[in-house]
Short mmCIF file of C-alpha atoms and ligand atoms in Angstrom, two decimals:
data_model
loop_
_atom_site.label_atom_id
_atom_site.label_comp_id
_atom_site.label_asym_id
_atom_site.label_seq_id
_atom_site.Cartn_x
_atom_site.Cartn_y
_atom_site.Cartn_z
CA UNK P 1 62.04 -55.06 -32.79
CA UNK P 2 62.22 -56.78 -35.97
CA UNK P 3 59.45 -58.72 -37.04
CA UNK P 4 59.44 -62.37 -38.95
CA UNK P 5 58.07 -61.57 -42.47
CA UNK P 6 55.00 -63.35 -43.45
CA UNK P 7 54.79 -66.21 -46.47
CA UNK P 8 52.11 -67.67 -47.90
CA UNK P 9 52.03 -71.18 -47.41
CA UNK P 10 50.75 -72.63 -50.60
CA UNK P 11 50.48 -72.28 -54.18
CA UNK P 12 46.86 -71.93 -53.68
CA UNK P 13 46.90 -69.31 -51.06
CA UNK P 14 49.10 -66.85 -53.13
CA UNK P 15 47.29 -67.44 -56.69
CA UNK P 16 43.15 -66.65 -54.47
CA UNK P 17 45.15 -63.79 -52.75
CA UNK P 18 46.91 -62.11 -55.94
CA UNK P 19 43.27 -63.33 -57.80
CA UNK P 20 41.03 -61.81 -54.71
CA UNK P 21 43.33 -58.96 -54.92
CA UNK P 22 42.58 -58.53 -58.94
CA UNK P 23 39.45 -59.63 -58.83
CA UNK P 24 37.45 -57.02 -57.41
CA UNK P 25 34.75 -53.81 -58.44
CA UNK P 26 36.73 -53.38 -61.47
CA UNK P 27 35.36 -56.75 -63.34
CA UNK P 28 32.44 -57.06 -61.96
CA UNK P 29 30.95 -53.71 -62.52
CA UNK P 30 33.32 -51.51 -64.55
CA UNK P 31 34.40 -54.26 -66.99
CA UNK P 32 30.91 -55.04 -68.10
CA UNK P 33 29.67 -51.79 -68.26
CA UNK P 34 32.42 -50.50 -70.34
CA UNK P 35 32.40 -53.26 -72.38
CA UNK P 36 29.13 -52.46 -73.07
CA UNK P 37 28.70 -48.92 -74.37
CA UNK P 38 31.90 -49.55 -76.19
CA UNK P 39 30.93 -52.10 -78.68
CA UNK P 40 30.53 -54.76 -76.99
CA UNK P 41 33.18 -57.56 -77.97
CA UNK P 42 35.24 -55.16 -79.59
CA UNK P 43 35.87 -53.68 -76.23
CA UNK P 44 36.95 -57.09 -75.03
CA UNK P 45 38.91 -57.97 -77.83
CA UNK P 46 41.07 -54.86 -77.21
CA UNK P 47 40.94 -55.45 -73.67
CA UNK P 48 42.14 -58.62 -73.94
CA UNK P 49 45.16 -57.82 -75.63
CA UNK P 50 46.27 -55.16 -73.50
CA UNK P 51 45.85 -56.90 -70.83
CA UNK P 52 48.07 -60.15 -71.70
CA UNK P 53 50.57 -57.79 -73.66
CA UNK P 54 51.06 -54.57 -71.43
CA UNK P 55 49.27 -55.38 -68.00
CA UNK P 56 50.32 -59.19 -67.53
CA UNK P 57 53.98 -58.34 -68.12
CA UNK P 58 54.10 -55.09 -65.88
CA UNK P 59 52.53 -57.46 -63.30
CA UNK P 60 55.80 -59.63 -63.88
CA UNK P 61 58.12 -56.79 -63.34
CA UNK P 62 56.15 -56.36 -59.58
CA UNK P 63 55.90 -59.53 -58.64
CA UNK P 64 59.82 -60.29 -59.21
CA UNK P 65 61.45 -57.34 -57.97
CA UNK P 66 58.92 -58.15 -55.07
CA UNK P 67 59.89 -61.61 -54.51
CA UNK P 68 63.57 -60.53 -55.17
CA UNK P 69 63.48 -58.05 -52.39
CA UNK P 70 61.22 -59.95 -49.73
CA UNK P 71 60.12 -56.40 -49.11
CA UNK P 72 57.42 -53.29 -49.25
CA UNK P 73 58.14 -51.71 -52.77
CA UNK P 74 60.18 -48.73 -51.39
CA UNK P 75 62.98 -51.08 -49.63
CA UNK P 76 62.44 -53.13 -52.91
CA UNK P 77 62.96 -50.54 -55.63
CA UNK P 78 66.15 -48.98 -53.24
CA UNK P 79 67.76 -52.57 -53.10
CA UNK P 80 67.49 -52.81 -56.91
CA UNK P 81 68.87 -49.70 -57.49
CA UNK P 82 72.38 -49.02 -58.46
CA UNK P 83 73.38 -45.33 -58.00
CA UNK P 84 71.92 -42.84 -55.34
CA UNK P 85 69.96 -40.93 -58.06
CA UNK P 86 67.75 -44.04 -58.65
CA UNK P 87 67.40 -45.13 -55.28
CA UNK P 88 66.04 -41.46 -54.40
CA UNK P 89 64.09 -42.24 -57.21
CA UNK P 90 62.80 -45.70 -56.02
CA UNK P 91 61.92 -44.25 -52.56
CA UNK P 92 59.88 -41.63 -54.09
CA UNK P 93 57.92 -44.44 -56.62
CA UNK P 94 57.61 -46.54 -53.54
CA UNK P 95 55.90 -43.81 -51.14
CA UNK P 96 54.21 -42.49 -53.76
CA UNK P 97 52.09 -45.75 -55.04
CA UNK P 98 51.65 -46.24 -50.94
CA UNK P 99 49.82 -42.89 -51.52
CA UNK P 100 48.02 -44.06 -54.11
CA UNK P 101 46.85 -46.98 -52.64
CA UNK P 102 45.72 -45.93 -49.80
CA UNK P 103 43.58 -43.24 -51.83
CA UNK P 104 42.19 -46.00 -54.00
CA UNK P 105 41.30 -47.28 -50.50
CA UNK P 106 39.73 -44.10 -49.33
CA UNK P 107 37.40 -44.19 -51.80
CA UNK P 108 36.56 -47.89 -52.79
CA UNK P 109 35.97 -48.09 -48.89
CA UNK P 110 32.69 -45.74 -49.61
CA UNK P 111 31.88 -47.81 -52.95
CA UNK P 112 32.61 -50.50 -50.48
CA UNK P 113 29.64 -49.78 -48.12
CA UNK P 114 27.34 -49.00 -50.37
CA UNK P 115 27.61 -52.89 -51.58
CA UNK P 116 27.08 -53.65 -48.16
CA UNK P 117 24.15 -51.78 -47.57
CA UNK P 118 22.16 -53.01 -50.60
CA UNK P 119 23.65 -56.79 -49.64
CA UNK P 120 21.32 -56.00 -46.20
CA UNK P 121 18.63 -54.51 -47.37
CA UNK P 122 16.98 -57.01 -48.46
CA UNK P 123 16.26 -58.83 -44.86
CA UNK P 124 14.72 -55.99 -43.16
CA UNK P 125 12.42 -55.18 -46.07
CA UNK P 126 11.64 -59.15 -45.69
CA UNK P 127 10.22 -58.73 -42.21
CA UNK P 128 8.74 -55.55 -43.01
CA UNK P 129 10.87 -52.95 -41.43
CA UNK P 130 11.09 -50.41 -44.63
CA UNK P 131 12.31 -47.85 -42.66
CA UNK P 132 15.50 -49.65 -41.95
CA UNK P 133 15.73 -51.13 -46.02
CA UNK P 134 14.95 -47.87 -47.13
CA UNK P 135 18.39 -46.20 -44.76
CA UNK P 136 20.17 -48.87 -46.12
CA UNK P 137 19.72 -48.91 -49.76
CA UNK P 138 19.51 -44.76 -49.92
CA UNK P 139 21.70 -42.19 -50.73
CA UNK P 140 22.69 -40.57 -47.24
CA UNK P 141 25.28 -38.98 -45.16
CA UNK P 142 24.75 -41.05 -42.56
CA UNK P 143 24.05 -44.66 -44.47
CA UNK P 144 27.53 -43.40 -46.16
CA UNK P 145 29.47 -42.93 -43.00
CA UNK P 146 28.10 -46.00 -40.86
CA UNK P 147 28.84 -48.54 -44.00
CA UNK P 148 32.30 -47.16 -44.77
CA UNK P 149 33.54 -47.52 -41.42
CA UNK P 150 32.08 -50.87 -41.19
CA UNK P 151 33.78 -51.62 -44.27
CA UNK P 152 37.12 -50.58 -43.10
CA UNK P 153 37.18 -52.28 -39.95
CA UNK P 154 36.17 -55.79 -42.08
CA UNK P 155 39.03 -54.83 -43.79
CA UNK P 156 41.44 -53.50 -40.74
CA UNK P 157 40.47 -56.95 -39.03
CA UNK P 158 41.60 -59.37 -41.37
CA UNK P 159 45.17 -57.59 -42.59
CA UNK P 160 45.82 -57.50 -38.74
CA UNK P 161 45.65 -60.72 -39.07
CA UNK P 162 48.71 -61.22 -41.13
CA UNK P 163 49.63 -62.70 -44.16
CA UNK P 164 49.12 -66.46 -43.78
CA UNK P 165 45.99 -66.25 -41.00
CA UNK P 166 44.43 -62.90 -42.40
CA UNK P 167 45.10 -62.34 -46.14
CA UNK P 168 45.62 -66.24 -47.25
CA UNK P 169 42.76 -67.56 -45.27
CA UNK P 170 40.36 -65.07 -45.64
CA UNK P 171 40.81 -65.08 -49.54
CA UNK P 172 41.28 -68.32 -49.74
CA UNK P 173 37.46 -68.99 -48.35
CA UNK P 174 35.94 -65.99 -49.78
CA UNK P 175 37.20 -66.47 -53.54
CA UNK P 176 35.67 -69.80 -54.11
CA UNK P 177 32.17 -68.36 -53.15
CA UNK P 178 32.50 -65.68 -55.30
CA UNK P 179 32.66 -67.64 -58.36
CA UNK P 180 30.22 -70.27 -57.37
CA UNK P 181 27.96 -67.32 -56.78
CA UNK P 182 28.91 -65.51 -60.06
CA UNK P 183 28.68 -68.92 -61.84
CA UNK P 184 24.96 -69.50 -60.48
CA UNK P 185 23.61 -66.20 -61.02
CA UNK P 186 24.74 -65.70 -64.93
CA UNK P 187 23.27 -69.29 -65.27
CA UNK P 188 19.98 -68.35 -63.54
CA UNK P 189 19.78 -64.80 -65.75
CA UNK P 190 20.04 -66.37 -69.03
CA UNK P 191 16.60 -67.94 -67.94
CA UNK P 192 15.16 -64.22 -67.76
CA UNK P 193 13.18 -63.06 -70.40
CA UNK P 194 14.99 -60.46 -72.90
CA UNK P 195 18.59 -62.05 -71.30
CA UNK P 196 19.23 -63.26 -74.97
CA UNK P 197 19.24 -59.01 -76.35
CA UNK P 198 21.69 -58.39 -73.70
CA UNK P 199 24.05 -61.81 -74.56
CA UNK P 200 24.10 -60.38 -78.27
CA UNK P 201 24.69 -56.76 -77.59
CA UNK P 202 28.30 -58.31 -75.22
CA UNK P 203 29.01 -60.83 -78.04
CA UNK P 204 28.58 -58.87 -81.38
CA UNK P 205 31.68 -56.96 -81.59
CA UNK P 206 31.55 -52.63 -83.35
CA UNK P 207 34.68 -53.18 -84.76
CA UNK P 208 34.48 -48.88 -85.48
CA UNK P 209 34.48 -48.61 -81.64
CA UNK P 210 37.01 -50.71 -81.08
CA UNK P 211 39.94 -48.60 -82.55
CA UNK P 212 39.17 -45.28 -81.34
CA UNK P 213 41.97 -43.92 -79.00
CA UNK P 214 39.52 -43.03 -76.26
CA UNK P 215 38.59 -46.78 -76.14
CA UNK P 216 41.80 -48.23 -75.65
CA UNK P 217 42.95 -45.19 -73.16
CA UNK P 218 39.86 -46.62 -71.28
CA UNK P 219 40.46 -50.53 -71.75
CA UNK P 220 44.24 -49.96 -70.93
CA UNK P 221 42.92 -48.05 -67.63
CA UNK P 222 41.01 -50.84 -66.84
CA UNK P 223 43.39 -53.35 -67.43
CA UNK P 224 45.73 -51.30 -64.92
CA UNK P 225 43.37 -51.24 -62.64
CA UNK P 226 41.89 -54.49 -62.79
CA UNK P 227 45.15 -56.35 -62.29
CA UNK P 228 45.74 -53.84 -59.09
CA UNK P 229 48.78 -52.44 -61.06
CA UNK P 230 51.53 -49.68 -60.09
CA UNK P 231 50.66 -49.49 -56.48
CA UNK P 232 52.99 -52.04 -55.03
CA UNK P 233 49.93 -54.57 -54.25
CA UNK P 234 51.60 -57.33 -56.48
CA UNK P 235 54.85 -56.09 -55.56
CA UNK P 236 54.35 -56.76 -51.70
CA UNK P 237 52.43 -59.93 -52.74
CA UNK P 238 54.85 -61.37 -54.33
CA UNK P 239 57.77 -60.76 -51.96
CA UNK P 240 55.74 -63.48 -49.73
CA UNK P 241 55.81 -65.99 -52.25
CA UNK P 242 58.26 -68.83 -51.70
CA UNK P 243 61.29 -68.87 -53.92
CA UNK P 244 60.60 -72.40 -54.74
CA UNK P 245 57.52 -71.37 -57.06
CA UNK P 246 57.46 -70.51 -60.98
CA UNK P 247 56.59 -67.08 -61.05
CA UNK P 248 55.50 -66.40 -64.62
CA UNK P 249 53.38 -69.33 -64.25
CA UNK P 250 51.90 -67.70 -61.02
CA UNK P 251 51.32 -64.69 -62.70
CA UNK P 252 49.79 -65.92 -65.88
CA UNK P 253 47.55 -67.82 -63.86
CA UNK P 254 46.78 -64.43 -61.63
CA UNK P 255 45.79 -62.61 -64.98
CA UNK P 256 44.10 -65.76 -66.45
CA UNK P 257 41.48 -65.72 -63.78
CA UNK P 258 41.10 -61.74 -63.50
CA UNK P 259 40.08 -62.12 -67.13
CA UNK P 260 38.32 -64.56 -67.01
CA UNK P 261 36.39 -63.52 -64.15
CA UNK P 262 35.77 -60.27 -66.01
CA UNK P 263 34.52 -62.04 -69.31
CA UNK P 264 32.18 -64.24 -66.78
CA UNK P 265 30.73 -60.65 -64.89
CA UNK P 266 29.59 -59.55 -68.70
CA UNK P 267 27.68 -62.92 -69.15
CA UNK P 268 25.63 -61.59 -65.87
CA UNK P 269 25.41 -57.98 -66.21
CA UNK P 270 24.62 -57.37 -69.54
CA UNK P 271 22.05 -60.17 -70.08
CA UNK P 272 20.51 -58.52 -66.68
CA UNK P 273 20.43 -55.49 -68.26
CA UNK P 274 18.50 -56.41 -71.16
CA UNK P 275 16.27 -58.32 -69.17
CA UNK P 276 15.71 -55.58 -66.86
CA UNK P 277 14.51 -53.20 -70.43
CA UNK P 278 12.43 -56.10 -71.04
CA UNK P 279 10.42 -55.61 -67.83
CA UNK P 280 9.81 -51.93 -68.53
CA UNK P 281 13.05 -50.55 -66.77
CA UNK P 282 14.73 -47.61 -68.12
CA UNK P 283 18.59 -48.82 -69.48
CA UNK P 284 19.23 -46.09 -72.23
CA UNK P 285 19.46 -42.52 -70.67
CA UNK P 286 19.92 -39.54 -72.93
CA UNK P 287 21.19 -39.61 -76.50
CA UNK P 288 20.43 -43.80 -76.64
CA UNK P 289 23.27 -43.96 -74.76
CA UNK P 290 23.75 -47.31 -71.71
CA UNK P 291 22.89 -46.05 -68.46
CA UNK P 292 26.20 -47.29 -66.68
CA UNK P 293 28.56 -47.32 -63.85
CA UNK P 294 26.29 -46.22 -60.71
CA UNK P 295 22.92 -45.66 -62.20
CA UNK P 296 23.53 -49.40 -63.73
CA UNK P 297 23.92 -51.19 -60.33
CA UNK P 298 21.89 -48.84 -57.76
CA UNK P 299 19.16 -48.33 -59.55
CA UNK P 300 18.47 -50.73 -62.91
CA UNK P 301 19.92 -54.04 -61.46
CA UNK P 302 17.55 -53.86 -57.91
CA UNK P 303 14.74 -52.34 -60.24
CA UNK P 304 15.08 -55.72 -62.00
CA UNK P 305 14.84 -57.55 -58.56
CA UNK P 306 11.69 -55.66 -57.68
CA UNK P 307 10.13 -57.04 -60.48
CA UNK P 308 11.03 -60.87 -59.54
CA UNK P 309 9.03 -61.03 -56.30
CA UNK P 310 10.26 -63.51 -53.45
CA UNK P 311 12.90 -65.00 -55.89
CA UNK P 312 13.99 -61.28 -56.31
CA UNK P 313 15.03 -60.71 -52.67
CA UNK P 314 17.21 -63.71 -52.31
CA UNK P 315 18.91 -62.84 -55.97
CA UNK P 316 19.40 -59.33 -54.90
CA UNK P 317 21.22 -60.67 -51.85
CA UNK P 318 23.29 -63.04 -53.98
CA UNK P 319 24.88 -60.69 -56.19
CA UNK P 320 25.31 -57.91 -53.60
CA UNK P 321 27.30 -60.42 -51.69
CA UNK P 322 29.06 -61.18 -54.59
CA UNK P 323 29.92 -57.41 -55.13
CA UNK P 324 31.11 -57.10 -51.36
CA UNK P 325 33.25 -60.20 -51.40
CA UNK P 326 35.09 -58.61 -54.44
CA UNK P 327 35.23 -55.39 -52.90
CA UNK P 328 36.96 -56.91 -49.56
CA UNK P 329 39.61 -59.43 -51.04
CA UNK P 330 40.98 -56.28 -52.92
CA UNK P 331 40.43 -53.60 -50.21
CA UNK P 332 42.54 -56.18 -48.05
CA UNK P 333 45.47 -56.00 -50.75
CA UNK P 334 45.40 -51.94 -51.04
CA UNK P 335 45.42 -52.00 -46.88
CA UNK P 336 48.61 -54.20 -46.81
CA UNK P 337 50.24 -51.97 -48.97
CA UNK P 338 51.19 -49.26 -46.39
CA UNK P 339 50.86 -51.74 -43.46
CA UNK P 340 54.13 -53.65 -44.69
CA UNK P 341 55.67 -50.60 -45.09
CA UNK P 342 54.72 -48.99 -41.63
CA UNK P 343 56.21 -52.86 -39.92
CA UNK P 344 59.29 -53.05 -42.33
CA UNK P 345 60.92 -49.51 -42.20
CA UNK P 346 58.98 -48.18 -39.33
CA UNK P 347 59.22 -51.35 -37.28
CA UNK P 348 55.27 -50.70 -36.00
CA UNK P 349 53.82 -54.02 -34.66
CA UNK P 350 51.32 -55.29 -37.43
CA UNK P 351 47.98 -54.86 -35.91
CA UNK P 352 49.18 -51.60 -34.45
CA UNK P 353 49.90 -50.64 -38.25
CA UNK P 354 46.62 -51.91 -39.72
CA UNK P 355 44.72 -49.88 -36.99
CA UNK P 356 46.31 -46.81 -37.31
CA UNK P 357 46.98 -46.57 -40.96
CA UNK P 358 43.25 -47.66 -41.30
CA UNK P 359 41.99 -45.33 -38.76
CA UNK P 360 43.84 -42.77 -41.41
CA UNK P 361 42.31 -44.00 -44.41
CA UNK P 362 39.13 -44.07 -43.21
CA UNK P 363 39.31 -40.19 -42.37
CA UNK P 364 40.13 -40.14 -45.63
CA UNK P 365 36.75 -41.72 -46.79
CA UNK P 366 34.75 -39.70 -44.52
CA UNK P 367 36.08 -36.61 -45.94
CA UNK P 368 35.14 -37.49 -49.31
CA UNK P 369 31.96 -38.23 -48.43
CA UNK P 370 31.32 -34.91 -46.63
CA UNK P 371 32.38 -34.34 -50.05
CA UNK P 372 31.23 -36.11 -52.37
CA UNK P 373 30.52 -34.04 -55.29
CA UNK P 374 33.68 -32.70 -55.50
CA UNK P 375 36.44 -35.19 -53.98
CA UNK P 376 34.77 -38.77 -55.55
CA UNK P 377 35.48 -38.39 -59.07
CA UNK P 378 38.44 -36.14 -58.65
CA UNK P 379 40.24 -38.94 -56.28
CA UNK P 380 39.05 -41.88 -58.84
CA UNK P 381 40.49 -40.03 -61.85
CA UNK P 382 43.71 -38.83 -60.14
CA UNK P 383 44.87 -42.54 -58.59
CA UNK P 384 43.35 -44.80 -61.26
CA UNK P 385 43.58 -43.10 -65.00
CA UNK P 386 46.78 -40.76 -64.35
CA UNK P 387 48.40 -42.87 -61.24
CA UNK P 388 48.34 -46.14 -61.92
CA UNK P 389 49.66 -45.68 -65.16
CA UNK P 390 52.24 -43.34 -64.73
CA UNK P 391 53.53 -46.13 -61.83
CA UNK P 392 53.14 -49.18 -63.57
CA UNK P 393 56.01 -47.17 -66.45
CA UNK P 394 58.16 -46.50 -63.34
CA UNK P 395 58.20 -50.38 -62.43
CA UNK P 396 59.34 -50.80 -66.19
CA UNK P 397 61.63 -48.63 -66.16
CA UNK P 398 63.33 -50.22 -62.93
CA UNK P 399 63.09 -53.18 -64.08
CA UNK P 400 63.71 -52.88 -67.39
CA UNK P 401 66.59 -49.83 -67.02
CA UNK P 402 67.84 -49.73 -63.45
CA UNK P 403 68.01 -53.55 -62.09
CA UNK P 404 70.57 -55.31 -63.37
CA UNK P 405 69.73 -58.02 -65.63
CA UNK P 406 71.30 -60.87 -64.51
CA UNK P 407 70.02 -60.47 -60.99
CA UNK P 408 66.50 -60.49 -63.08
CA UNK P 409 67.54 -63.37 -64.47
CA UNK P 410 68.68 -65.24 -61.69
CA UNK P 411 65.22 -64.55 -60.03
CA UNK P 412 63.61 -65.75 -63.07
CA UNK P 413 65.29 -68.96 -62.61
CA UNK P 414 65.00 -69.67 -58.79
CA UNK P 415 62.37 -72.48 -58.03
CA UNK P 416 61.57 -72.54 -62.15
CA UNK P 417 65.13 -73.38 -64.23
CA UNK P 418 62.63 -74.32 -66.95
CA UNK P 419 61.96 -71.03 -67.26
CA UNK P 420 64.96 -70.81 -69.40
CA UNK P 421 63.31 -72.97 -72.17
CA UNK P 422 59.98 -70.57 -72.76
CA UNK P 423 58.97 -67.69 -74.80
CA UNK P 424 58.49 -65.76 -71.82
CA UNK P 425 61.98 -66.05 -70.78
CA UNK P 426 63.48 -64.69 -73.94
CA UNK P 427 61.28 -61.86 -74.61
CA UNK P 428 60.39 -60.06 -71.31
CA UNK P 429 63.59 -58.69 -70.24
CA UNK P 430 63.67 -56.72 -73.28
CA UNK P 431 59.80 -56.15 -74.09
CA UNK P 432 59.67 -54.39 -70.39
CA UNK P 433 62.72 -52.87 -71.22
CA UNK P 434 61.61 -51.26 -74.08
CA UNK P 435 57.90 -51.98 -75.34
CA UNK P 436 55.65 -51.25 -72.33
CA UNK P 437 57.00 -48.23 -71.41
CA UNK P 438 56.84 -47.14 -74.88
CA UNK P 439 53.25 -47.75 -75.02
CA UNK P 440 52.35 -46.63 -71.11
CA UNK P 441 53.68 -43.21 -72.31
CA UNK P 442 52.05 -42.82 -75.21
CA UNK P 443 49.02 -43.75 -73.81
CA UNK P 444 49.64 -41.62 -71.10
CA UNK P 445 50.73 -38.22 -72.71
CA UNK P 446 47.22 -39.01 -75.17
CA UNK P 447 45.42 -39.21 -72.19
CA UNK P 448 46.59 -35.76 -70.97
CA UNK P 449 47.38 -34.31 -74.29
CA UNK P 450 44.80 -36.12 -76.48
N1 LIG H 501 41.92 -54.81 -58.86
C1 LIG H 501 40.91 -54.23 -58.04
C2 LIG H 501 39.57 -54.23 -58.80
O1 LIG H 501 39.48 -54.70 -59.90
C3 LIG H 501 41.27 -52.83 -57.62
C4 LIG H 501 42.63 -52.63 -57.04
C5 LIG H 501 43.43 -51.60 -57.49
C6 LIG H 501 43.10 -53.45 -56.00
C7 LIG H 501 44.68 -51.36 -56.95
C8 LIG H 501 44.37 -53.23 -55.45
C9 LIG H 501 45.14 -52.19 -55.93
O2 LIG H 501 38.60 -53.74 -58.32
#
């Protein structure tokens, strides 16, 4: 029985859904971090360019085919297709960024409950029960397991709640916190003392560092991933948004806040950092070099809370909150990926889908945690520098090679004929056509080859 497809029902609900869906770990801990053992705002100037000129206009090619189709991206990318070479060739790119989605899931699910856990902790050690803080904050099989599948079923809950009573609502409440929290807390750390070291170290750009290729493999990465690129998120986003909107306006405004939001995570991390060095924690590990990704929020971040006292616990709370939000308005977009596509072509009831394809994924994340050494990085690397990329050039290329253009066009136009008067309007067609995949593959094939 065919289902009515969801829509969101405002403006507002789309741009803190796409945003929650953007905004997630990504800016809030990898951003930073990189930025910061990669010269600092050198890394963000390069960032910021390839994320307006490569990421923001792949983003474009998802969200219209998307919103052309009013469908998951394998119907999508068969519709648009005009031969039955390229619409085998659609149905592969479709299933396959399901696949990677649902592996990003997998393992952002464990990254997931580990932000829960140290978002806890801090009550029980309040009231004295250490044993209980101590589980939750510590690296174990079990504190793995329990907080992943807690995670998932957060997650599970709200996409089986649909698009305009799960998705819209939920990010619609949670994204306002999360930059009223973010706002606070890189207010309240400039007040720490040695928060001014870590302000200059973000702001002074390396220019040196800036340019070399492993950089902008690594800030193009990011961008990709930040901007939840290639996997048919923004793709199945978009085909619920109303054809009465302006979608380049939508999406610049999507991108505008991921950025931002990203720039505003550096104002907190790094100063906290820094401040953290100043009282007597360890930041540099071997060679002088940042301590970073999970050494840099498990262990010198709450090392900085332990030294604030009272004030500590409730700050440590904050931001792990913060970090959890994040991590659920984006683990909400990867889950809807393959739940669209399980009610569209398999014609599953949705919370039937959400269960079992989350009941999947979450095998998924308990197998990596049973193997953790071996499956963590392996998965990361293999859906988020090779994947993502290598996707985001097959959206290009069908919308750039295989759709026609006028149909493009016509899109464009539909709920925006204004459109027709801007910059963007004249040069994307073309610059998707032929720039970005230009540059995705030679980033790419560096990446591999380099
Ligand atoms: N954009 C999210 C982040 O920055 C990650 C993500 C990737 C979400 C792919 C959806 C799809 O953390």
């Amino acid at each position: 029985m065919s289902q009515p497809r969801g829509e969101f029902s405002s403006r507002f609900g789309f741009i803190m859904a796409a945003a929650g869906s953007a905004v997630g770990l990504g800016n809030i801990w990898g951003f930073p971090t990189q930025a910061a053992s990669n010269g600092g705002a050198a890394f963000l100037l390069v960032y910021l360019v390839l994320a307006f000129c490569l990421a923001y206009p792949v983003l474009m090619a998802e969200l219209i085919i998307g919103r052309h189709a009013h469908a998951n991206a394998v119907q999508a990318l068969r519709l648009i297709s005009t031969g039955p070479v390229s619409r085998r060739l659609g149905v592969l790119t479709g299933l396959y960024g399901i696949i990677i989605a649902s592996l990003i899931l997998s393992f952002y699910a464990v990254v997931g409950g580990w932000m829960f856990g140290f978002c806890m902790e801090p009550l029980p050690r309040l009231v004295g029960a250490d044993a209980i803080a101590g589980w939750l904050g510590g690296f174990s099989l079990s504190r793995n397991v329990v907080l992943a599948a807690l995670f998932m079923l957060i997650t599970i809950q709200i996409v089986s709640g649909g698009v305009q009573a799960g998705i819209e609502r939920w990010s619609s409440r949670l994204m306002p916190i999360l930059l009223l929290i973010l706002v606070l807390l890189a207010l309240y750390v400039q007040t720490l003392p040695g928060a001014a070291e870590g302000l200059k170290a973000y702001l002074v750009p390396d220019l040196s560092a800036a340019l070399s290729p492993q950089l902008i493999i690594s800030a193009l990465g990011s961008a990709f991933f930040s901007l939840s690129l290639g996997v048919g998120t923004m793709l199945i986003y978009g085909s619920y948004v109303s054809e009465k909107e302006n979608l380049p306006l939508l999406g610049g405004l999507v991108t505008a806040i991921d950025i931002s939001i990203a720039v505003l995570a550096g104002f907190l991390v790094l100063p906290a950092m820094y401040a953290a060095l100043h009282s007597g924690v360890e930041i540099f590990g071997e060679g002088g070099v940042l301590l970073a990704e999970d050494t840099l929020i498990f262990t010198v971040l709450p090392a900085l809370f332990n030294t604030m006292g009272l004030m500590g616990v409730f700050v440590s709370l904050v931001f792990f909150l913060l970090m959890s939000i994040a991590a659920l308005t984006s683990s909400i977009s990867m889950l809807e990926v393959p739940v669209a596509y399980a009610i569209e072509n398999h014609q599953l009831p949705r919370k039937r889908a959400a269960m079992i394809i989350g009941a999947v994924i979450t095998t998924l994340s308990m197998i990596i945690i049973f193997n953790f050494e071996i499956l963590f990085g392996f998965v990361v690397t293999l859906t988020t520098r090779y994947s993502q990329p290598l996707l985001g050039f097959m959206f290009c290329f069908f919308a750039g090679w295989i759709w026609q253009r006028d149909s493009i066009l016509q899109e464009l136009l539909k709920g925006a004929p204004e459109v027709k008067n801007t910059f963007f309007w004249r040069i994307w067609p073309s610059y998707v056509r032929f720039v970005c995949p230009l540059i995705i593959a030679f980033i790419f094939l560096q990446n591999i080859f380099g």
